Amino acid sequence: MSGITAPADTPRGEARDGVRVAHRQHWGWWILVAFVVLCTAALVKMLLTNDNLQWHVVGEYLFTRRILQGLLTTLALTVLAMVLGTLLGVLTAVMRLSPIRVLSSVAWAYTWFFRGTPLLVQIIFWYNLAALFPTIDIGIPLTGPVLFSADANTVITPFVAAMLGLALNEGAYMSEIVRGGILSVDQGQSEAGAALGMRGGRIMRRIVLPQAMRVIVPPTGNQAIGMLKSTALVSVTSTAELLYTTQQVYNQTFQTIPLLIVASLWYLVVTSVLSVIQYYIERRYARGGRRELPPTPWQRFQRGVANVRGRM
Amino acid sequence: MVEQAADPVAEREVVLRATGIRKRFGPNEVLKGVDLTVLRGEVLCIIGPSGSGKSTLLRSLNHLEEIDGGRVELDGELIGYRRRGHRYVTLPGKQLAAQRARVGMVFQSFNLFPHMTVLQNIVESPVGVLKQPVREATATAMALLERVGLESKADAYPRQLSGGQQQRVAIARALAMKPRLVLFDEPTSALDPELVGEVLEVMKDLARDGLTMVVVTHEMGFAREVADTVLFMDGGIAVERGRPEDVLLNPRQARTKDFLAKVL
């Protein structure tokens, strides 16, 4: 606030040094604010007065056991698919950047296939895997002895099919995100590591990946939030996640709108929680990137209060 | 040490020997058979116009650059390759890393690890690669920081330091591995003019203490004052070498004269 000279006849009076900075007033902003306030008021009125929303039904179902179990399945799917997908993504990205041709080709083909077909098709495909392979055999391809064999329908339950579909698709996207992150780290960093006697794996783990995280985390947060909502696609394979559970309920009670609101509220809650987690992870990996860490929302709030007090 | 430096480096042991180093990038041959010998405690300065191959030569000495011909030996051990019949085969990563751990390197752009503090930068490799106990590595690191005048910056992040301070940390980081020799790749070229002096002072101090150094530099004053041997390169060839007072003040080759006329 201080240190900058401004015309002395500022509207808010004088500070300690007799001079203070006045921000220009934009009257157009006030028109915009008025417009936004009006629209918000109209929306709130609709939400409160439209009987078709049936808020009492929303309240009734929001915390029922069945819905909460659906939510739990959605969360489990999101976390499992995201963790598996990220691991696959890191592996594929490192393979893709490998000088060994076979590895980079396999990684490229994987990304090409799983990014190139719709997620919904992949999920349905995994769900119907038994129609393609009635039994799943593990052994040496084409000739060798079979080490393990099982009925596809017992191994690939709807939940496993859903998880595989989501994770394999996610891996393809994550691999591109991780690859971009690795490529964003200056080549000199790997050289410095090598000159200090580090081997490839250690350079990747200790030097390159921690720096790549700054580039990887923001889009990964996006992916996690996207994944949460992609789990709704799994409802087509009758996996009892959040959407499928609400569908089951409203198919019996015909209270379609309030139950969709129940699902939406839960999706919003989880998305908000994920956003907060993302914020703090980003903050952690900003270390050394800037001279000062960005303030947390609480610190920002405190500074805001101090600012307002200073003006009064 | 001063007497020794004045004395021609005659009976000291050979630390590094490079013979007939060749390197090409595509159709462009940047090193056309360069020889190099570094004795223990010797300071060798490599000078020459940009594009003369001096940085590539330096980088080939610890196999950061693969070479197309010739050989580099550290204490008599072949660097980067293993002989198999009539061919040289690149060593596996583990052995390459072990060889590089014995050669320190300081880069033009510092290349400190920005996500680690100064202290973490220095102890990372002694702890992770040499398996030194953390306490011992930390003590060594603090002593080295004191030596480069930065003991108060141990917990700072590289980006909070000036270029000159970063380069002094990078030197401490290289020394923490207790290398047989340290390669300096234009260590002051990325620095603001007023920060060059502090880095050169540290390097002079190390030279006085008998550290074996190979320095690619544009600082002719430093070369004249500190070097035992100066090597002038041009067009991928070692054109002239000798004591600094000979090469820098009374060059015999026309190309050396031309270059010095431009930079001095």
CSV table of C-alpha atoms in Angstrom, one decimal, chain A residues 46-302:
chain,number,residue,atom,x,y,z
A,46,MET,CA,-37.1,-20.7,-8.1
A,47,LEU,CA,-35.3,-23.2,-5.8
A,48,LEU,CA,-37.4,-22.2,-2.8
A,49,THR,CA,-40.8,-22.0,-4.4
A,50,ASN,CA,-40.9,-24.6,-7.2
A,51,ASP,CA,-42.8,-27.5,-5.5
A,52,ASN,CA,-41.6,-30.0,-8.2
A,53,LEU,CA,-38.1,-29.9,-6.6
A,54,GLN,CA,-39.7,-31.6,-3.5
A,55,TRP,CA,-36.9,-30.5,-1.0
A,56,HIS,CA,-38.4,-32.7,1.7
A,57,VAL,CA,-37.8,-35.8,-0.4
A,58,VAL,CA,-34.2,-34.6,-1.0
A,59,GLY,CA,-33.7,-34.3,2.7
A,60,GLU,CA,-35.4,-37.6,3.3
A,61,TYR,CA,-33.0,-39.5,1.0
A,62,LEU,CA,-29.8,-37.6,1.3
A,63,PHE,CA,-28.5,-39.7,4.2
A,64,THR,CA,-30.3,-43.0,3.7
A,65,ARG,CA,-28.1,-46.0,3.9
A,66,ARG,CA,-28.7,-47.1,0.4
A,67,ILE,CA,-27.6,-43.7,-1.1
A,68,LEU,CA,-24.6,-43.6,1.2
A,69,GLN,CA,-23.6,-47.1,0.1
A,70,GLY,CA,-23.8,-45.9,-3.5
A,71,LEU,CA,-21.7,-42.9,-2.6
A,72,LEU,CA,-19.1,-45.3,-1.0
A,73,THR,CA,-19.0,-47.4,-4.2
A,74,THR,CA,-18.5,-44.3,-6.3
A,75,LEU,CA,-15.7,-43.1,-4.0
A,76,ALA,CA,-14.0,-46.5,-4.0
A,77,LEU,CA,-14.2,-46.7,-7.8
A,78,THR,CA,-12.8,-43.1,-8.1
A,79,VAL,CA,-9.9,-43.8,-5.8
A,80,LEU,CA,-9.0,-47.2,-7.1
A,81,ALA,CA,-9.3,-46.3,-10.8
A,82,MET,CA,-7.4,-43.0,-10.2
A,83,VAL,CA,-4.5,-44.7,-8.3
A,84,LEU,CA,-4.3,-47.6,-10.8
A,85,GLY,CA,-4.6,-45.1,-13.7
A,86,THR,CA,-1.8,-42.9,-12.3
A,87,LEU,CA,0.6,-45.8,-11.8
A,88,LEU,CA,-0.1,-47.0,-15.3
A,89,GLY,CA,0.3,-43.5,-16.5
A,90,VAL,CA,3.7,-43.0,-14.9
A,91,LEU,CA,4.9,-46.4,-16.2
A,92,THR,CA,3.6,-45.7,-19.7
A,93,ALA,CA,5.2,-42.2,-19.7
A,94,VAL,CA,8.6,-43.5,-18.7
A,95,MET,CA,8.3,-46.3,-21.3
A,96,ARG,CA,7.3,-43.8,-23.9
A,97,LEU,CA,10.4,-41.7,-23.2
A,98,SER,CA,12.7,-44.7,-23.1
A,99,PRO,CA,15.4,-45.0,-25.9
A,100,ILE,CA,14.4,-48.6,-26.2
A,101,ARG,CA,12.2,-48.8,-29.3
A,102,VAL,CA,10.1,-51.8,-28.2
A,103,LEU,CA,9.1,-50.1,-24.9
A,104,SER,CA,8.2,-46.8,-26.5
A,105,SER,CA,6.2,-48.5,-29.2
A,106,VAL,CA,4.1,-50.5,-26.7
A,107,ALA,CA,3.5,-47.4,-24.7
A,108,TRP,CA,2.4,-45.5,-27.8
A,109,ALA,CA,0.1,-48.3,-28.9
A,110,TYR,CA,-1.6,-48.5,-25.5
A,111,THR,CA,-2.2,-44.7,-25.4
A,112,TRP,CA,-3.4,-44.8,-29.0
A,113,PHE,CA,-6.0,-47.5,-28.3
A,114,PHE,CA,-7.4,-46.4,-25.0
A,115,ARG,CA,-7.6,-42.7,-25.9
A,116,GLY,CA,-9.0,-43.5,-29.3
A,117,THR,CA,-12.2,-45.4,-28.2
A,118,PRO,CA,-15.0,-44.0,-26.1
A,119,LEU,CA,-14.8,-44.7,-22.4
A,120,LEU,CA,-18.5,-45.9,-22.4
A,121,VAL,CA,-17.6,-48.5,-25.1
A,122,GLN,CA,-14.6,-49.7,-23.1
A,123,ILE,CA,-16.7,-50.1,-19.9
A,124,ILE,CA,-19.4,-52.1,-21.7
A,125,PHE,CA,-16.7,-54.1,-23.4
A,126,TRP,CA,-15.0,-55.1,-20.1
A,127,TYR,CA,-18.5,-55.9,-18.7
A,128,ASN,CA,-19.1,-58.3,-21.5
A,129,LEU,CA,-15.6,-59.7,-21.6
A,130,ALA,CA,-17.0,-63.2,-20.8
A,131,ALA,CA,-18.7,-63.2,-24.2
A,132,LEU,CA,-15.3,-62.8,-25.9
A,133,PHE,CA,-13.2,-65.0,-23.5
A,134,PRO,CA,-15.4,-67.4,-21.5
A,135,THR,CA,-12.3,-68.5,-19.5
A,136,ILE,CA,-9.2,-66.4,-18.6
A,137,ASP,CA,-6.0,-68.3,-18.9
A,138,ILE,CA,-2.6,-67.1,-17.7
A,139,GLY,CA,0.4,-68.8,-19.1
A,140,ILE,CA,3.0,-68.5,-21.9
A,141,PRO,CA,1.2,-67.1,-25.0
A,142,LEU,CA,0.3,-69.5,-27.9
A,143,THR,CA,2.1,-72.6,-26.8
A,144,GLY,CA,3.2,-73.0,-23.2
A,145,PRO,CA,1.4,-74.5,-20.3
A,146,VAL,CA,-1.5,-72.8,-18.6
A,147,LEU,CA,-0.6,-71.6,-15.1
A,148,PHE,CA,-3.9,-70.2,-14.1
A,149,SER,CA,-7.4,-70.5,-15.4
A,150,ALA,CA,-10.7,-69.1,-14.2
A,151,ASP,CA,-14.2,-68.5,-15.4
A,152,ALA,CA,-14.4,-64.9,-16.8
A,153,ASN,CA,-17.7,-64.2,-15.1
A,154,THR,CA,-16.4,-64.9,-11.7
A,155,VAL,CA,-13.2,-62.9,-12.1
A,156,ILE,CA,-14.7,-60.0,-13.9
A,157,THR,CA,-17.5,-58.9,-11.6
A,158,PRO,CA,-19.3,-55.7,-12.6
A,159,PHE,CA,-17.2,-53.8,-10.1
A,160,VAL,CA,-13.9,-55.2,-11.5
A,161,ALA,CA,-15.1,-54.5,-15.0
A,162,ALA,CA,-15.9,-50.9,-14.1
A,163,MET,CA,-12.6,-50.4,-12.4
A,164,LEU,CA,-10.6,-51.9,-15.2
A,165,GLY,CA,-12.5,-49.8,-17.8
A,166,LEU,CA,-12.0,-46.6,-15.9
A,167,ALA,CA,-8.3,-47.3,-14.9
A,168,LEU,CA,-7.1,-48.4,-18.3
A,169,ASN,CA,-8.7,-45.3,-19.9
A,170,GLU,CA,-7.3,-43.1,-17.2
A,171,GLY,CA,-3.8,-44.5,-17.6
A,172,ALA,CA,-3.7,-43.4,-21.2
A,173,TYR,CA,-4.6,-39.8,-20.3
A,174,MET,CA,-2.3,-39.8,-17.3
A,175,SER,CA,0.6,-41.0,-19.4
A,176,GLU,CA,0.4,-37.9,-21.6
A,177,ILE,CA,0.1,-35.7,-18.5
A,178,VAL,CA,3.1,-37.3,-16.8
A,179,ARG,CA,5.1,-37.3,-20.1
A,180,GLY,CA,4.4,-33.5,-20.5
A,181,GLY,CA,5.6,-33.0,-16.9
A,182,ILE,CA,8.8,-35.0,-17.4
A,183,LEU,CA,9.6,-33.1,-20.6
A,184,SER,CA,9.0,-29.8,-18.8
A,185,VAL,CA,12.0,-30.4,-16.5
A,186,ASP,CA,15.3,-29.0,-17.9
A,187,GLN,CA,17.7,-31.5,-19.4
A,188,GLY,CA,20.4,-29.9,-17.2
A,189,GLN,CA,18.8,-31.4,-14.1
A,190,SER,CA,19.3,-35.0,-15.4
A,191,GLU,CA,22.8,-34.1,-16.4
A,192,ALA,CA,23.6,-32.7,-13.0
A,193,GLY,CA,22.3,-35.9,-11.4
A,194,ALA,CA,24.3,-38.1,-13.7
A,195,ALA,CA,27.5,-36.0,-13.1
A,196,LEU,CA,26.9,-36.6,-9.4
A,197,GLY,CA,27.0,-40.4,-10.0
A,198,MET,CA,23.2,-41.0,-9.9
A,199,ARG,CA,21.7,-43.8,-12.0
A,200,GLY,CA,18.7,-43.4,-14.2
A,201,GLY,CA,16.1,-44.6,-11.7
A,202,ARG,CA,17.4,-42.4,-8.9
A,203,ILE,CA,17.5,-39.4,-11.2
A,204,MET,CA,13.9,-40.0,-12.2
A,205,ARG,CA,12.7,-40.5,-8.6
A,206,ARG,CA,14.6,-37.9,-6.8
A,207,ILE,CA,15.3,-35.2,-9.3
A,208,VAL,CA,12.9,-35.3,-12.3
A,209,LEU,CA,9.6,-36.5,-11.0
A,210,PRO,CA,9.4,-34.2,-8.0
A,211,GLN,CA,10.0,-31.2,-10.3
A,212,ALA,CA,7.6,-32.6,-12.9
A,213,MET,CA,4.9,-32.7,-10.2
A,214,ARG,CA,4.4,-29.0,-10.4
A,215,VAL,CA,3.2,-29.5,-14.0
A,216,ILE,CA,1.5,-32.9,-13.4
A,217,VAL,CA,-0.6,-32.0,-10.3
A,218,PRO,CA,-3.1,-29.4,-11.7
A,219,PRO,CA,-4.3,-31.5,-14.7
A,220,THR,CA,-4.3,-34.6,-12.4
A,221,GLY,CA,-6.7,-32.8,-10.1
A,222,ASN,CA,-8.8,-32.1,-13.1
A,223,GLN,CA,-8.6,-35.8,-14.0
A,224,ALA,CA,-9.6,-36.9,-10.5
A,225,ILE,CA,-12.7,-34.7,-10.6
A,226,GLY,CA,-13.5,-35.9,-14.1
A,227,MET,CA,-13.0,-39.5,-12.9
A,228,LEU,CA,-15.5,-39.0,-10.0
A,229,LYS,CA,-18.1,-38.0,-12.6
A,230,SER,CA,-17.1,-40.7,-15.1
A,231,THR,CA,-18.0,-43.3,-12.6
A,232,ALA,CA,-21.6,-42.4,-13.3
A,233,LEU,CA,-21.1,-44.1,-16.7
A,234,VAL,CA,-20.6,-47.3,-14.9
A,235,SER,CA,-24.3,-47.3,-14.0
A,236,VAL,CA,-25.0,-48.9,-17.4
A,237,THR,CA,-23.3,-52.1,-16.2
A,238,SER,CA,-25.6,-52.2,-13.1
A,239,THR,CA,-22.8,-51.4,-10.7
A,240,ALA,CA,-24.5,-50.0,-7.6
A,241,GLU,CA,-22.6,-46.7,-7.5
A,242,LEU,CA,-24.3,-43.4,-6.7
A,243,LEU,CA,-26.2,-42.7,-9.9
A,244,TYR,CA,-27.4,-46.3,-10.3
A,245,THR,CA,-28.6,-46.4,-6.7
A,246,THR,CA,-30.6,-43.2,-7.1
A,247,GLN,CA,-32.0,-44.5,-10.4
A,248,GLN,CA,-33.1,-47.7,-8.6
A,249,VAL,CA,-34.9,-45.6,-6.0
A,250,TYR,CA,-36.7,-43.2,-8.4
A,251,ASN,CA,-37.7,-46.2,-10.6
A,252,GLN,CA,-39.7,-47.4,-7.6
A,253,THR,CA,-40.9,-44.0,-6.3
A,254,PHE,CA,-41.1,-41.9,-9.5
A,255,GLN,CA,-39.5,-39.0,-7.6
A,256,THR,CA,-37.0,-38.5,-10.4
A,257,ILE,CA,-36.0,-34.8,-9.9
A,258,PRO,CA,-35.4,-34.8,-6.1
A,259,LEU,CA,-33.3,-38.0,-6.3
A,260,LEU,CA,-31.2,-36.6,-9.1
A,261,ILE,CA,-30.7,-33.6,-6.8
A,262,VAL,CA,-29.6,-35.9,-4.1
A,263,ALA,CA,-26.9,-37.4,-6.4
A,264,SER,CA,-25.9,-34.0,-7.7
A,265,LEU,CA,-25.4,-32.7,-4.1
A,266,TRP,CA,-23.1,-35.5,-3.3
A,267,TYR,CA,-21.1,-35.1,-6.5
A,268,LEU,CA,-20.7,-31.4,-5.6
A,269,VAL,CA,-19.6,-32.2,-2.1
A,270,VAL,CA,-17.0,-34.7,-3.1
A,271,THR,CA,-15.7,-32.4,-6.0
A,272,SER,CA,-15.3,-29.6,-3.5
A,273,VAL,CA,-13.3,-31.8,-1.1
A,274,LEU,CA,-11.1,-32.9,-4.0
A,275,SER,CA,-10.5,-29.3,-5.0
A,276,VAL,CA,-9.3,-28.4,-1.5
A,277,ILE,CA,-7.0,-31.5,-1.5
A,278,GLN,CA,-5.6,-30.4,-4.9
A,279,TYR,CA,-4.9,-26.9,-3.7
A,280,TYR,CA,-2.8,-28.2,-0.8
A,281,ILE,CA,-0.9,-30.7,-3.0
A,282,GLU,CA,-0.1,-28.0,-5.5
A,283,ARG,CA,1.1,-25.8,-2.7
A,284,ARG,CA,3.4,-28.5,-1.5
A,285,TYR,CA,5.1,-29.0,-4.9
A,286,ALA,CA,5.5,-25.2,-5.4
A,287,ARG,CA,8.4,-25.4,-2.9
A,288,GLY,CA,11.5,-23.8,-4.5
A,289,GLY,CA,9.4,-22.9,-7.5
A,290,ARG,CA,8.6,-19.4,-6.3
A,291,ARG,CA,10.4,-17.3,-3.8
A,292,GLU,CA,7.4,-17.3,-1.5
A,293,LEU,CA,4.7,-19.9,-1.1
A,294,PRO,CA,1.2,-18.8,-2.1
A,295,PRO,CA,-1.0,-18.1,1.0
A,296,THR,CA,-3.6,-20.6,2.2
A,297,PRO,CA,-7.2,-19.4,2.0
A,298,TRP,CA,-7.2,-18.9,5.7
A,299,GLN,CA,-4.1,-16.7,5.5
A,300,ARG,CA,-5.7,-14.8,2.6
A,301,PHE,CA,-8.8,-14.3,4.8
A,302,GLN,CA,-6.7,-12.9,7.7
